[in-house]
Amino acid sequence: MCSILGFFDLAGEPAAVRALALDRSRRLRHRGPDWSGVYSDAGCVLAHERLAIVDVAHGAQPLRSADRTLVLAVNGEIYNHAELRERLDYDFQTGSDCEVILALYATRGPEAAAAWLEELNGIFAFALWDAARGRALVARDPIGVVPLYWGRDRDGQRVVASEMKALHDLCSSFEPFPPGHVFDSGADGQAATAYYRPAWRDLSGANGADDPEHLRAVLDAAVRRQLMSDVPYGALVSGGLDSSIVAALAEGHRRLRVEAGGQEEAWWPRLHTFATGLEGSPDLAAARQVADVLGTVHHELVYTVQEGLDALRDVIWHIETYDVTTIRASTPMYLMARRIRAMGIKMVLSGEGADEIFGGYLYFHKAPNAAELHAETVRKLGDLHLYDCLRANKSMAAWGVEARVPFLDREVLEVAMSIDPRHKMTRQPGGEAPRMEKHILRKAFEGLLPDEILWRQKEQFSDGVGYRWIDSLRALAEEEVSDDRLERAEHRFPIHPPRTKEAYLYRRIFDELFPGEAAARTVPGGPSIACSSAAAVAWDADFAESADPSGRAVAGVHRDAW
């Protein structure tokens, strides 16, 4: 991952704004420790911190057009850049995958941005400055895999930044830039507009057949695309279904490349896999089994409860949320990322997104019908940039590691979300025995993994690292937060007041780091059961009483439910 920071509608002297941008960009340097770049003129300042993964020697940013009038700062990867390069009549200056954004703007124009953004297959957040027109274009990928915030500072200057910490004490108002949207300063209005409007958001667009072979082929192609790298890479393996599938497909492509005798794409001789957990955790044991089957170079990070507790404040600073599930899961991921970077790995593949697409969380067992299940998957994908995408991106980026997520590839989304949701239901008509969650995904990859992994029950990452982890967090909160303080929580935290002592603890730390109403509103609120949306809590009468983000809160489904 990289970071971007942009100032537009300059109110002060460009030199002073440039100095401010450099100062603020330093707060984001963990995302891009390899190089820093800045551009400034009378209308714009763009700063960039680079994590070099593609075209390491020549891809420094901000990127410039040949005539020097177009300037681009990007955080992300464009996986189909080679295909787009062949179609575009443009004078490319580098081998950077992100330069195709400049090419599309130059050849298609800003008015057609909604159309040409649809051609990009990748994860991205970018700010583009057209100096000749005095026009700015800002956009974010369809799901929001890459973070982006925007707001106005006290002088009315528009500010965009990869992370909130660069602008929270600078801007009087700010918010996450919406995924799948684009802002054009040359168009009427000051709001971002949607360019990503998939048919599957409506139930009428989800009527496709359950085709395991097609699903397998599409995900396999996505993994292959996302292996695009000029530096060593790895895969995160929790021992669960999703990450194991991604690692198995990546290893399969690596072997094919090596057997063909070609290393021109710098696909490394061995695939390294990484797992983390407390001593004796179920994830560590399952991940070890996956690595043995695949023959990867496997690394385990066994952390202690105390190490995790010691890191909490740093984790909240980096991930910028007070959401309970996100913090529970981010902490071991944050600790693991440091070890990954220490080993020289700068990019990892991960399994985020599968549970949202296929109804994999255990509360989906309670979905009353297919229509409700589909609506929930759409809701979950719409908010994913505030939860799992935020966790995976920022936990890894804290140590200069990029996380890629093949399940959220645009082509995978199109196929998987267009499947008739009746095929995703665990409850079956006619009184048949319930099927396992993500049944269609498991069937699609039969033979690729051992049955013990392929049919392992869904275990949320914060549970799988070891049940003692959540239990210890709850115990810490019990010590730190009194009953009286929790009862008065709504007075101290009127926006999304915490309902548990654990939530209160995280909220208190967040408020110390990011004070103010604008920061508090960047985090969603409402009840949740085992990672559900607030709407899905109504699926079961017991949910309202026992709501907790852990999968163990789903009584009668999780084998070790509370």
PDB file of N, CA and C in Angstrom, residues 15 63 115 126 146 171 195 301 317 344 357 371 433 451 473 476 489 513-514:
ATOM      1  N   ALA A  15       3.440  27.607  -1.309  1.00  0.00           N
ATOM      2  CA  ALA A  15       4.608  27.133  -0.547  1.00  0.00           C
ATOM      3  C   ALA A  15       4.212  26.740   0.868  1.00  0.00           C
ATOM      4  N   LEU A  63       2.711  10.671 -10.434  1.00  0.00           N
ATOM      5  CA  LEU A  63       2.992  10.424 -11.842  1.00  0.00           C
ATOM      6  C   LEU A  63       2.619  11.652 -12.664  1.00  0.00           C
ATOM      7  N   ALA A 115     -17.566   6.100 -16.975  1.00  0.00           N
ATOM      8  CA  ALA A 115     -17.474   4.979 -17.912  1.00  0.00           C
ATOM      9  C   ALA A 115     -16.109   4.325 -17.856  1.00  0.00           C
ATOM     10  N   PHE A 126      -7.482   7.416  -5.702  1.00  0.00           N
ATOM     11  CA  PHE A 126      -6.553   8.327  -6.372  1.00  0.00           C
ATOM     12  C   PHE A 126      -7.077   9.755  -6.383  1.00  0.00           C
ATOM     13  N   VAL A 146      -9.297  -0.019  -0.612  1.00  0.00           N
ATOM     14  CA  VAL A 146      -8.285   0.980  -0.270  1.00  0.00           C
ATOM     15  C   VAL A 146      -8.967   2.141   0.456  1.00  0.00           C
ATOM     16  N   CYS A 171      -9.218  19.361   9.631  1.00  0.00           N
ATOM     17  CA  CYS A 171     -10.475  19.658   8.941  1.00  0.00           C
ATOM     18  C   CYS A 171     -11.616  19.840   9.942  1.00  0.00           C
ATOM     19  N   TYR A 195     -20.280   5.631  -9.680  1.00  0.00           N
ATOM     20  CA  TYR A 195     -20.014   5.092 -11.011  1.00  0.00           C
ATOM     21  C   TYR A 195     -20.222   3.578 -11.030  1.00  0.00           C
ATOM     22  N   LEU A 301       3.412 -17.025  13.803  1.00  0.00           N
ATOM     23  CA  LEU A 301       3.669 -16.035  14.837  1.00  0.00           C
ATOM     24  C   LEU A 301       2.781 -16.371  16.022  1.00  0.00           C
ATOM     25  N   TRP A 317      -4.836   3.407  16.863  1.00  0.00           N
ATOM     26  CA  TRP A 317      -4.257   4.539  16.138  1.00  0.00           C
ATOM     27  C   TRP A 317      -4.127   4.217  14.652  1.00  0.00           C
ATOM     28  N   GLY A 344      11.046  -9.384   4.714  1.00  0.00           N
ATOM     29  CA  GLY A 344      11.245  -8.877   3.357  1.00  0.00           C
ATOM     30  C   GLY A 344      10.059  -9.063   2.437  1.00  0.00           C
ATOM     31  N   ILE A 357     -19.958 -12.411   0.573  1.00  0.00           N
ATOM     32  CA  ILE A 357     -20.488 -12.802  -0.733  1.00  0.00           C
ATOM     33  C   ILE A 357     -21.367 -14.047  -0.630  1.00  0.00           C
ATOM     34  N   ALA A 371     -34.440 -13.982  -0.040  1.00  0.00           N
ATOM     35  CA  ALA A 371     -34.447 -12.547  -0.299  1.00  0.00           C
ATOM     36  C   ALA A 371     -33.740 -11.786   0.822  1.00  0.00           C
ATOM     37  N   ALA A 433     -32.033 -31.647   6.013  1.00  0.00           N
ATOM     38  CA  ALA A 433     -31.024 -31.213   6.976  1.00  0.00           C
ATOM     39  C   ALA A 433     -30.334 -29.951   6.468  1.00  0.00           C
ATOM     40  N   ASP A 451     -10.459 -32.536   3.316  1.00  0.00           N
ATOM     41  CA  ASP A 451     -11.833 -32.352   3.770  1.00  0.00           C
ATOM     42  C   ASP A 451     -11.908 -31.663   5.124  1.00  0.00           C
ATOM     43  N   LEU A 473      -9.647  -9.903  26.565  1.00  0.00           N
ATOM     44  CA  LEU A 473     -10.064  -8.525  26.280  1.00  0.00           C
ATOM     45  C   LEU A 473     -11.258  -8.144  27.153  1.00  0.00           C
ATOM     46  N   LEU A 476      -9.993  -7.562  30.696  1.00  0.00           N
ATOM     47  CA  LEU A 476      -9.321  -6.269  30.821  1.00  0.00           C
ATOM     48  C   LEU A 476     -10.345  -5.144  30.931  1.00  0.00           C
ATOM     49  N   ALA A 489     -22.561   5.983  29.744  1.00  0.00           N
ATOM     50  CA  ALA A 489     -21.820   6.054  28.479  1.00  0.00           C
ATOM     51  C   ALA A 489     -22.450   7.017  27.480  1.00  0.00           C
ATOM     52  N   LEU A 513      -7.410   9.576  20.947  1.00  0.00           N
ATOM     53  CA  LEU A 513      -6.567   9.704  19.757  1.00  0.00           C
ATOM     54  C   LEU A 513      -7.200  10.583  18.685  1.00  0.00           C
ATOM     55  N   PHE A 514      -8.525  10.449  18.536  1.00  0.00           N
ATOM     56  CA  PHE A 514      -9.242  11.164  17.482  1.00  0.00           C
ATOM     57  C   PHE A 514     -10.477  11.859  18.069  1.00  0.00           C
TER      58      PHE A 514
END
